[in-house]
Amino acid sequence: MSRILDQRILLLVISFSASVQSTKVLSEWKKCGDPECEKAMSRVQATADYLGPDCRYLNFKTGEEIMVYSKLSRENENLWTGSKGKDFGYFPRDAVKVEEVLTGEEVEVLTKETDFLCLHEDKYTFE
């Protein structure tokens, strides 16, 4: 009985660790086309297939178009955020090429905790 309890506790710890990992802040700062990060910054095209590690990431195939709304800055400049159809999430900037720049100025703003939560069907998923 003790062994089963130990295994359940271990599974609970692993599950909790995965949840914390999927909601951790990826950067304190981001660059946007406006202070609210609502204006699209650019249109890019995927140069490689990409499958993200969790639900915060945008998955895509080579050739698909993505609208970019923000770029993480300072400690994690490799990740951008954007949308493809109804899907929205983070992706590595080196997996895309810029097709069209839509705004000439970038505003650096603090990220929010909600920037790093999963969004499913217009609602946040708190893990």
PDB file of C-alpha atoms in Angstrom:
ATOM      1  CA  MET A   1       0.000   0.000   0.000  1.00  0.00           C
ATOM      2  CA  SER A   2       2.834   2.371   0.858  1.00  0.00           C
ATOM      3  CA  ARG A   3       4.436   1.750  -2.531  1.00  0.00           C
ATOM      4  CA  ILE A   4       1.206   2.706  -4.385  1.00  0.00           C
ATOM      5  CA  LEU A   5       0.930   5.871  -2.303  1.00  0.00           C
ATOM      6  CA  ASP A   6       4.562   6.755  -3.131  1.00  0.00           C
ATOM      7  CA  GLN A   7       3.876   6.268  -6.845  1.00  0.00           C
ATOM      8  CA  ARG A   8       0.772   8.471  -6.699  1.00  0.00           C
ATOM      9  CA  ILE A   9       2.689  11.212  -4.909  1.00  0.00           C
ATOM     10  CA  LEU A  10       5.449  11.009  -7.532  1.00  0.00           C
ATOM     11  CA  LEU A  11       2.888  11.296 -10.341  1.00  0.00           C
ATOM     12  CA  LEU A  12       1.305  14.291  -8.603  1.00  0.00           C
ATOM     13  CA  VAL A  13       4.695  16.016  -8.303  1.00  0.00           C
ATOM     14  CA  ILE A  14       5.485  15.360 -11.980  1.00  0.00           C
ATOM     15  CA  SER A  15       2.062  16.675 -13.019  1.00  0.00           C
ATOM     16  CA  PHE A  16       2.478  19.804 -10.887  1.00  0.00           C
ATOM     17  CA  SER A  17       5.963  20.424 -12.320  1.00  0.00           C
ATOM     18  CA  ALA A  18       4.590  20.220 -15.872  1.00  0.00           C
ATOM     19  CA  SER A  19       1.834  22.726 -14.999  1.00  0.00           C
ATOM     20  CA  VAL A  20       4.306  25.196 -13.509  1.00  0.00           C
ATOM     21  CA  GLN A  21       6.542  24.819 -16.560  1.00  0.00           C
ATOM     22  CA  SER A  22       3.668  25.636 -18.941  1.00  0.00           C
ATOM     23  CA  THR A  23       2.763  28.872 -17.143  1.00  0.00           C
ATOM     24  CA  LYS A  24       6.228  30.231 -16.444  1.00  0.00           C
ATOM     25  CA  VAL A  25       7.096  33.721 -17.634  1.00  0.00           C
ATOM     26  CA  LEU A  26       9.226  33.517 -20.778  1.00  0.00           C
ATOM     27  CA  SER A  27      10.343  37.171 -20.666  1.00  0.00           C
ATOM     28  CA  GLU A  28       9.692  40.280 -18.584  1.00  0.00           C
ATOM     29  CA  TRP A  29       9.504  42.502 -21.690  1.00  0.00           C
ATOM     30  CA  LYS A  30       8.035  42.424 -25.179  1.00  0.00           C
ATOM     31  CA  LYS A  31       7.999  44.719 -28.209  1.00  0.00           C
ATOM     32  CA  CYS A  32       4.700  45.588 -29.887  1.00  0.00           C
ATOM     33  CA  GLY A  33       3.337  47.832 -32.624  1.00  0.00           C
ATOM     34  CA  ASP A  34       1.304  49.800 -30.052  1.00  0.00           C
ATOM     35  CA  PRO A  35       1.137  49.997 -26.216  1.00  0.00           C
ATOM     36  CA  GLU A  36      -1.793  47.513 -26.088  1.00  0.00           C
ATOM     37  CA  CYS A  37      -0.125  45.013 -28.474  1.00  0.00           C
ATOM     38  CA  GLU A  38      -3.277  44.893 -30.600  1.00  0.00           C
ATOM     39  CA  LYS A  39      -1.775  46.142 -33.868  1.00  0.00           C
ATOM     40  CA  ALA A  40      -0.166  43.589 -36.165  1.00  0.00           C
ATOM     41  CA  MET A  41       3.551  44.301 -36.582  1.00  0.00           C
ATOM     42  CA  SER A  42       4.263  42.177 -39.637  1.00  0.00           C
ATOM     43  CA  ARG A  43       3.182  39.329 -41.857  1.00  0.00           C
ATOM     44  CA  VAL A  44       5.610  36.419 -42.017  1.00  0.00           C
ATOM     45  CA  GLN A  45       5.820  33.104 -43.821  1.00  0.00           C
ATOM     46  CA  ALA A  46       6.951  29.864 -42.186  1.00  0.00           C
ATOM     47  CA  THR A  47      10.258  28.590 -43.558  1.00  0.00           C
ATOM     48  CA  ALA A  48      10.077  25.359 -41.535  1.00  0.00           C
ATOM     49  CA  ASP A  49       7.488  23.171 -39.859  1.00  0.00           C
ATOM     50  CA  TYR A  50       7.153  23.948 -36.154  1.00  0.00           C
ATOM     51  CA  LEU A  51       5.491  21.996 -33.341  1.00  0.00           C
ATOM     52  CA  GLY A  52       5.645  23.814 -30.011  1.00  0.00           C
ATOM     53  CA  PRO A  53       6.362  22.154 -26.658  1.00  0.00           C
ATOM     54  CA  ASP A  54       2.999  23.093 -25.083  1.00  0.00           C
ATOM     55  CA  CYS A  55      -0.321  24.844 -25.684  1.00  0.00           C
ATOM     56  CA  ARG A  56       1.203  28.345 -25.499  1.00  0.00           C
ATOM     57  CA  TYR A  57       2.974  27.816 -28.817  1.00  0.00           C
ATOM     58  CA  LEU A  58       1.710  28.217 -32.371  1.00  0.00           C
ATOM     59  CA  ASN A  59       2.120  25.128 -34.563  1.00  0.00           C
ATOM     60  CA  PHE A  60       2.546  25.582 -38.312  1.00  0.00           C
ATOM     61  CA  LYS A  61       3.776  24.049 -41.546  1.00  0.00           C
ATOM     62  CA  THR A  62       6.270  25.446 -44.062  1.00  0.00           C
ATOM     63  CA  GLY A  63       4.672  28.107 -46.269  1.00  0.00           C
ATOM     64  CA  GLU A  64       1.866  29.127 -43.907  1.00  0.00           C
ATOM     65  CA  GLU A  65       1.331  32.848 -43.243  1.00  0.00           C
ATOM     66  CA  ILE A  66       1.397  34.223 -39.697  1.00  0.00           C
ATOM     67  CA  MET A  67       0.522  37.686 -38.411  1.00  0.00           C
ATOM     68  CA  VAL A  68       3.027  38.879 -35.767  1.00  0.00           C
ATOM     69  CA  TYR A  69       1.682  40.896 -32.808  1.00  0.00           C
ATOM     70  CA  SER A  70       4.620  40.972 -30.400  1.00  0.00           C
ATOM     71  CA  LYS A  71       8.228  39.937 -29.972  1.00  0.00           C
ATOM     72  CA  LEU A  72       9.690  38.956 -26.623  1.00  0.00           C
ATOM     73  CA  SER A  73      12.684  41.114 -25.777  1.00  0.00           C
ATOM     74  CA  ARG A  74      15.732  41.321 -23.552  1.00  0.00           C
ATOM     75  CA  GLU A  75      16.156  37.865 -21.985  1.00  0.00           C
ATOM     76  CA  ASN A  76      14.331  35.865 -24.688  1.00  0.00           C
ATOM     77  CA  GLU A  77      14.421  37.641 -28.056  1.00  0.00           C
ATOM     78  CA  ASN A  78      14.014  34.467 -30.114  1.00  0.00           C
ATOM     79  CA  LEU A  79      10.252  34.098 -29.478  1.00  0.00           C
ATOM     80  CA  TRP A  80       7.572  36.045 -31.321  1.00  0.00           C
ATOM     81  CA  THR A  81       3.790  35.820 -30.893  1.00  0.00           C
ATOM     82  CA  GLY A  82       1.337  35.660 -33.691  1.00  0.00           C
ATOM     83  CA  SER A  83      -1.778  34.185 -35.177  1.00  0.00           C
ATOM     84  CA  LYS A  84      -2.639  31.806 -37.966  1.00  0.00           C
ATOM     85  CA  GLY A  85      -6.370  31.679 -38.497  1.00  0.00           C
ATOM     86  CA  LYS A  86      -7.922  31.255 -35.042  1.00  0.00           C
ATOM     87  CA  ASP A  87      -4.719  29.876 -33.493  1.00  0.00           C
ATOM     88  CA  PHE A  88      -2.446  32.164 -31.473  1.00  0.00           C
ATOM     89  CA  GLY A  89       0.866  31.519 -29.734  1.00  0.00           C
ATOM     90  CA  TYR A  90       4.640  31.766 -29.504  1.00  0.00           C
ATOM     91  CA  PHE A  91       7.043  30.594 -32.175  1.00  0.00           C
ATOM     92  CA  PRO A  92      10.786  30.937 -32.869  1.00  0.00           C
ATOM     93  CA  ARG A  93      11.646  33.866 -35.105  1.00  0.00           C
ATOM     94  CA  ASP A  94      14.181  31.771 -37.013  1.00  0.00           C
ATOM     95  CA  ALA A  95      11.350  29.516 -38.313  1.00  0.00           C
ATOM     96  CA  VAL A  96       9.847  32.370 -40.359  1.00  0.00           C
ATOM     97  CA  LYS A  97      10.816  35.054 -42.861  1.00  0.00           C
ATOM     98  CA  VAL A  98       9.283  38.526 -42.888  1.00  0.00           C
ATOM     99  CA  GLU A  99       7.074  39.101 -45.919  1.00  0.00           C
ATOM    100  CA  GLU A 100       5.658  42.523 -45.019  1.00  0.00           C
ATOM    101  CA  VAL A 101       6.367  45.026 -42.228  1.00  0.00           C
ATOM    102  CA  LEU A 102       3.112  46.645 -41.111  1.00  0.00           C
ATOM    103  CA  THR A 103       4.441  49.091 -38.517  1.00  0.00           C
ATOM    104  CA  GLY A 104       7.696  51.020 -38.483  1.00  0.00           C
ATOM    105  CA  GLU A 105       7.856  51.663 -34.739  1.00  0.00           C
ATOM    106  CA  GLU A 106       8.146  49.163 -31.923  1.00  0.00           C
ATOM    107  CA  VAL A 107       7.099  49.950 -28.343  1.00  0.00           C
ATOM    108  CA  GLU A 108       8.668  47.974 -25.499  1.00  0.00           C
ATOM    109  CA  VAL A 109       6.216  47.093 -22.720  1.00  0.00           C
ATOM    110  CA  LEU A 110       6.183  44.848 -19.670  1.00  0.00           C
ATOM    111  CA  THR A 111       4.667  41.422 -20.153  1.00  0.00           C
ATOM    112  CA  LYS A 112       1.739  40.236 -18.045  1.00  0.00           C
ATOM    113  CA  GLU A 113       1.245  36.869 -16.414  1.00  0.00           C
ATOM    114  CA  THR A 114      -1.718  36.295 -18.736  1.00  0.00           C
ATOM    115  CA  ASP A 115       0.655  36.558 -21.728  1.00  0.00           C
ATOM    116  CA  PHE A 116       1.941  33.107 -20.812  1.00  0.00           C
ATOM    117  CA  LEU A 117      -1.299  31.203 -20.273  1.00  0.00           C
ATOM    118  CA  CYS A 118      -2.931  28.892 -22.779  1.00  0.00           C
ATOM    119  CA  LEU A 119      -5.866  30.281 -24.735  1.00  0.00           C
ATOM    120  CA  HIS A 120      -8.432  27.730 -25.871  1.00  0.00           C
ATOM    121  CA  GLU A 121     -11.664  28.724 -27.623  1.00  0.00           C
ATOM    122  CA  ASP A 122     -11.596  32.327 -26.348  1.00  0.00           C
ATOM    123  CA  LYS A 123     -10.919  31.406 -22.695  1.00  0.00           C
ATOM    124  CA  TYR A 124      -7.748  31.070 -20.652  1.00  0.00           C
ATOM    125  CA  THR A 125      -6.745  27.684 -19.353  1.00  0.00           C
ATOM    126  CA  PHE A 126      -5.142  27.851 -15.930  1.00  0.00           C
ATOM    127  CA  GLU A 127      -3.077  24.717 -15.464  1.00  0.00           C
TER     128      GLU A 127
END
